[in-house]
Backbone as a printed PyTorch tensor [residue, N CA C, xyz], in Angstrom:
tensor([[[106.7540,  86.6320,  92.7400],
         [107.2270,  87.9350,  93.1550],
         [106.6690,  89.0370,  92.2660]],

        [[106.6910,  88.8270,  90.9340],
         [106.2490,  89.8790,  90.0370],
         [104.7650,  90.1610,  90.1820]],

        [[103.9570,  89.1220,  90.3880],
         [102.5330,  89.3380,  90.6290],
         [102.3400,  90.1050,  91.9220]],

        [[103.1060,  89.7260,  92.9290],
         [103.0480,  90.4090,  94.2130],
         [103.4210,  91.8810,  94.0570]],

        [[104.4520,  92.1660,  93.2700],
         [104.8700,  93.5460,  93.0320],
         [103.7540,  94.3290,  92.3590]],

        [[103.1250,  93.7390,  91.3710],
         [102.0390,  94.4080,  90.6710],
         [100.8760,  94.6980,  91.6120]],

        [[100.5230,  93.7290,  92.4270],
         [ 99.4310,  93.9070,  93.3900],
         [ 99.7740,  95.0170,  94.3700]],

        [[100.9980,  94.9900,  94.8950],
         [101.4200,  96.0250,  95.8510],
         [101.4260,  97.4060,  95.2070]],

        [[101.8850,  97.4990,  93.9700],
         [101.8920,  98.7870,  93.2790],
         [100.4750,  99.3030,  93.0970]],

        [[ 99.5380,  98.4140,  92.7760],
         [ 98.1350,  98.8130,  92.6370],
         [ 97.5770,  99.3020,  93.9760]],

        [[ 97.9340,  98.5990,  95.0650],
         [ 97.4670,  98.9970,  96.4000],
         [ 98.0070, 100.3720,  96.7790]],

        [[ 99.2890, 100.5830,  96.5150],
         [ 99.8920, 101.8870,  96.8370],
         [ 99.2510, 102.9800,  95.9900]],

        [[ 98.9720, 102.6670,  94.7480],
         [ 98.3080, 103.6340,  93.8740],
         [ 96.9570, 104.0470,  94.4590]],

        [[ 96.1880, 103.0630,  94.8960],
         [ 94.8920, 103.3620,  95.5140],
         [ 95.0640, 104.2210,  96.7740]],

        [[ 96.0550, 103.8910,  97.5840],
         [ 96.3150, 104.6680,  98.8030],
         [ 96.6660, 106.1130,  98.4650]],

        [[ 97.4970, 106.2890,  97.4350],
         [ 97.8830, 107.6460,  97.0280],
         [ 96.6660, 108.4290,  96.5800]],

        [[ 95.8360, 107.8250,  95.7480],
         [ 94.6370, 108.5250,  95.2800],
         [ 93.6710, 108.8020,  96.4340]],

        [[ 93.5760, 107.8910,  97.4060],
         [ 92.7350, 108.1260,  98.5840],
         [ 93.2590, 109.3060,  99.3910]],

        [[ 94.5680, 109.3680,  99.5750],
         [ 95.1740, 110.4750, 100.3240],
         [ 94.8970, 111.7950,  99.6260]],

        [[ 95.0230, 111.7830,  98.3120],
         [ 94.7940, 113.0070,  97.5420],
         [ 93.3130, 113.3210,  97.3600]],

        [[ 92.4600, 112.3500,  97.6470],
         [ 91.0240, 112.5520,  97.4990],
         [ 90.5890, 112.6680,  96.0540]],

        [[ 91.2720, 111.9420,  95.1700],
         [ 90.9240, 111.9890,  93.7530],
         [ 90.7440, 110.5720,  93.2250]],

        [[ 90.0910, 110.4700,  92.1000],
         [ 89.9370, 109.1960,  91.4030],
         [ 90.5830, 109.3480,  90.0360]],

        [[ 91.3850, 108.3860,  89.6560],
         [ 92.0380, 108.4880,  88.3510],
         [ 91.0370, 108.3210,  87.2200]],

        [[ 91.3190, 108.9870,  86.1100],
         [ 90.4670, 108.8110,  84.9360],
         [ 91.2450, 108.0180,  83.8880]],

        [[ 90.5290, 107.2090,  83.1420],
         [ 91.1700, 106.4190,  82.0920],
         [ 92.2250, 105.4870,  82.6470]],

        [[ 93.3990, 105.5440,  82.0500],
         [ 94.4720, 104.6520,  82.4770],
         [ 95.4680, 105.3270,  83.4170]],

        [[ 95.0700, 106.4180,  84.0580],
         [ 95.9640, 107.1200,  84.9820],
         [ 96.4250, 106.2130,  86.1280]],

        [[ 95.5230, 105.4510,  86.6750],
         [ 95.8730, 104.5520,  87.7740],
         [ 96.9340, 103.5450,  87.3480]],

        [[ 96.7690, 102.9960,  86.1530],
         [ 97.7520, 102.0380,  85.6430],
         [ 99.1070, 102.7010,  85.4280]],

        [[ 99.1010, 103.9290,  84.9430],
         [100.3560, 104.6500,  84.7190],
         [101.0720, 104.9300,  86.0430]],

        [[100.3170, 105.3020,  87.0580],
         [100.9130, 105.5500,  88.3740],
         [101.4630, 104.2510,  88.9500]],

        [[100.7150, 103.1640,  88.8410],
         [101.1820, 101.8630,  89.3330],
         [102.4560, 101.4500,  88.6050]],

        [[102.4920, 101.6730,  87.3040],
         [103.6870, 101.3410,  86.5210],
         [104.8850, 102.1750,  86.9870]],

        [[104.6640, 103.4500,  87.2540],
         [105.7430, 104.3150,  87.7420],
         [106.2680, 103.8110,  89.0900]],

        [[105.3650, 103.3750,  89.9510],
         [105.7640, 102.8370,  91.2550],
         [106.5920, 101.5670,  91.0530]],

        [[106.1610, 100.7000,  90.1600],
         [106.9180,  99.4800,  89.8670],
         [108.3240,  99.8220,  89.3830]],

        [[108.4300, 100.8330,  88.5160],
         [109.7340, 101.2180,  87.9820],
         [110.6670, 101.7250,  89.0830]],

        [[110.1240, 102.4620,  90.0290],
         [110.9320, 102.9390,  91.1490],
         [111.4370, 101.7560,  91.9740]],

        [[110.5800, 100.7790,  92.1840],
         [110.9760,  99.5860,  92.9400],
         [112.0660,  98.8270,  92.1980]],

        [[111.9170,  98.6700,  90.8900],
         [112.9160,  97.9680,  90.0870],
         [114.2590,  98.6930,  90.1620]],

        [[114.2400, 100.0090,  90.0440],
         [115.4830, 100.7870,  90.1280],
         [116.1380, 100.6210,  91.4910]],

        [[115.3280, 100.6220,  92.5450],
         [115.8690, 100.4510,  93.8980],
         [116.4770,  99.0570,  94.0560]],

        [[115.8220,  98.0470,  93.4940],
         [116.3610,  96.6860,  93.5640],
         [117.6680,  96.5700,  92.8020]],

        [[117.7400,  97.2000,  91.6340],
         [118.9820,  97.1800,  90.8540],
         [120.1210,  97.8210,  91.6450]],

        [[119.8350,  98.9450,  92.2660],
         [120.8560,  99.6390,  93.0580],
         [121.2890,  98.7660,  94.2260]],

        [[120.3550,  98.0900,  94.8420],
         [120.6640,  97.2030,  95.9570],
         [121.5800,  96.0730,  95.5060]],

        [[121.3110,  95.5190,  94.3380],
         [122.1480,  94.4480,  93.7960],
         [123.5660,  94.9770,  93.5400]],

        [[123.6580,  96.1680,  92.9790],
         [124.9760,  96.7590,  92.7280],
         [125.7590,  96.9110,  94.0290]],

        [[125.0970,  97.4040,  95.0510],
         [125.7620,  97.5850,  96.3450],
         [126.1600,  96.2520,  96.9670]],

        [[125.2870,  95.2560,  96.8370],
         [125.6060,  93.9320,  97.3720],
         [126.8090,  93.3340,  96.6570]],

        [[126.8270,  93.4980,  95.3500],
         [127.9440,  92.9840,  94.5610],
         [129.2510,  93.6620,  94.9710]],

        [[129.2020,  94.9740,  95.1050],
         [130.3940,  95.7170,  95.5180],
         [130.8470,  95.2830,  96.9100]],

        [[129.9020,  95.1140,  97.8150],
         [130.2490,  94.7060,  99.1840],
         [130.8620,  93.3110,  99.2010]],

        [[130.2850,  92.3920,  98.4370],
         [130.8150,  91.0300,  98.3910],
         [132.2150,  91.0250,  97.7870]],

        [[132.3870,  91.7790,  96.7420],
         [133.6930,  91.8480,  96.0970],
         [134.7300,  92.4520,  97.0420]],

        [[134.3560,  93.4870,  97.7250],
         [135.2700,  94.1480,  98.6700],
         [135.6210,  93.2230,  99.8270]],

        [[134.6420,  92.4780, 100.3010],
         [134.8540,  91.6320, 101.4740],
         [135.8270,  90.4920, 101.2030]],

        [[135.8750,  90.0300,  99.9680],
         [136.7560,  88.8900,  99.6770],
         [137.7160,  89.2110,  98.5400]],

        [[138.3040,  90.3880,  98.5940],
         [139.2370,  90.8180,  97.5610],
         [140.3860,  89.8340,  97.3680]],

        [[140.8400,  89.2350,  98.4340],
         [141.9980,  88.3450,  98.3340],
         [141.6630,  87.0280,  97.6540]],

        [[140.4110,  86.6440,  97.6350],
         [139.9900,  85.4010,  96.9860],
         [139.1770,  85.7670,  95.7480]],

        [[139.8740,  86.0670,  94.6710],
         [139.1800,  86.5660,  93.4750],
         [138.2570,  85.5240,  92.8540]],

        [[138.6060,  84.2610,  92.9560],
         [137.7410,  83.2210,  92.4060],
         [136.3890,  83.2270,  93.1060]],

        [[136.4220,  83.2790,  94.4280],
         [135.1760,  83.3190,  95.1980],
         [134.4280,  84.6200,  94.9260]],

        [[135.1400,  85.7240,  94.8210],
         [134.5040,  87.0110,  94.5390],
         [133.7590,  86.9580,  93.2130]],

        [[134.3710,  86.3600,  92.1940],
         [133.7090,  86.2470,  90.8860],
         [132.4860,  85.3400,  90.9600]],

        [[132.5860,  84.2610,  91.7070],
         [131.4420,  83.3570,  91.8490],
         [130.2690,  84.0680,  92.5160]],

        [[130.5590,  84.7840,  93.5850],
         [129.4960,  85.5130,  94.2990],
         [128.9040,  86.5930,  93.4080]],

        [[129.7710,  87.3380,  92.7280],
         [129.2960,  88.3930,  91.8360],
         [128.4230,  87.8120,  90.7340]],

        [[128.8520,  86.6970,  90.1540],
         [128.0710,  86.0540,  89.0970],
         [126.6970,  85.6090,  89.6080]],

        [[126.6600,  85.0450,  90.8110],
         [125.3850,  84.5960,  91.3890],
         [124.4520,  85.7770,  91.6550]],

        [[124.9920,  86.8580,  92.1730],
         [124.1740,  88.0550,  92.4440],
         [123.6400,  88.6120,  91.1310]],

        [[124.4940,  88.7020,  90.1230],
         [124.0610,  89.2390,  88.8370],
         [123.0210,  88.3430,  88.1680]],

        [[123.1920,  87.0200,  88.2860],
         [122.2050,  86.0950,  87.7320],
         [120.8530,  86.2650,  88.4260]],

        [[120.8750,  86.3630,  89.7510],
         [119.6250,  86.5710,  90.4920],
         [118.9610,  87.8750,  90.0730]],

        [[119.7570,  88.9030,  89.8470],
         [119.2300,  90.1870,  89.4120],
         [118.5930,  90.0690,  88.0340]],

        [[119.2550,  89.3740,  87.1020],
         [118.7060,  89.2130,  85.7550],
         [117.3750,  88.4640,  85.7870]],

        [[117.2960,  87.4300,  86.6120],
         [116.0520,  86.6730,  86.7380],
         [114.9530,  87.5730,  87.2970]],

        [[115.2830,  88.3520,  88.3220],
         [114.3090,  89.2660,  88.9120],
         [113.8190,  90.2760,  87.8870]],

        [[114.7390,  90.8990,  87.1590],
         [114.3590,  91.8980,  86.1680],
         [113.5260,  91.2620,  85.0630]],

        [[113.8700,  90.0600,  84.6320],
         [113.0720,  89.3730,  83.6030],
         [111.6550,  89.1250,  84.0970]],

        [[111.5290,  88.7060,  85.3590],
         [110.1960,  88.4740,  85.9160],
         [109.4090,  89.7670,  86.0120]],

        [[110.0700,  90.8340,  86.4320],
         [109.3750,  92.1250,  86.5560],
         [109.0100,  92.6620,  85.1830]],

        [[109.8780,  92.4590,  84.2010],
         [109.6040,  92.9380,  82.8520],
         [108.4110,  92.2110,  82.2420]],

        [[108.1830,  90.9910,  82.6460],
         [107.0560,  90.2140,  82.1410],
         [105.7160,  90.8170,  82.5670]],

        [[105.7340,  91.7100,  83.5280],
         [104.4920,  92.3500,  83.9730],
         [103.8970,  93.2310,  82.8880]],

        [[104.7210,  93.7320,  82.0190],
         [104.2520,  94.6980,  81.0190],
         [103.4890,  94.0610,  79.9260]]])
C-alpha cells in the first residue's frame, strides 16, 4: 500500500505540473508529492476516526463488542500509519 501511495502521489504531482505547464526544479517535485501523501494520510486518519465513532455508536449497548471493534480499527490505523511513515 505504501509503495502504491508513493507512486500515486508522484503521478498526481506530474499531472499537476503538466496542468500548470511547469517543470519542478531541484526537489520541488518530491516536496509536492510528500505534501500530497500527507493530505492522504490525514484523510485516512479522519476516516478511521469516523468509522470508530460510527461503530461505537451502532453498538452502544454492547460495550465489549464496541471496544473490540474500536481496538481493531485503531490497530489497523496504526499499521497503516507505520507503513506510510516508512516512506520517508
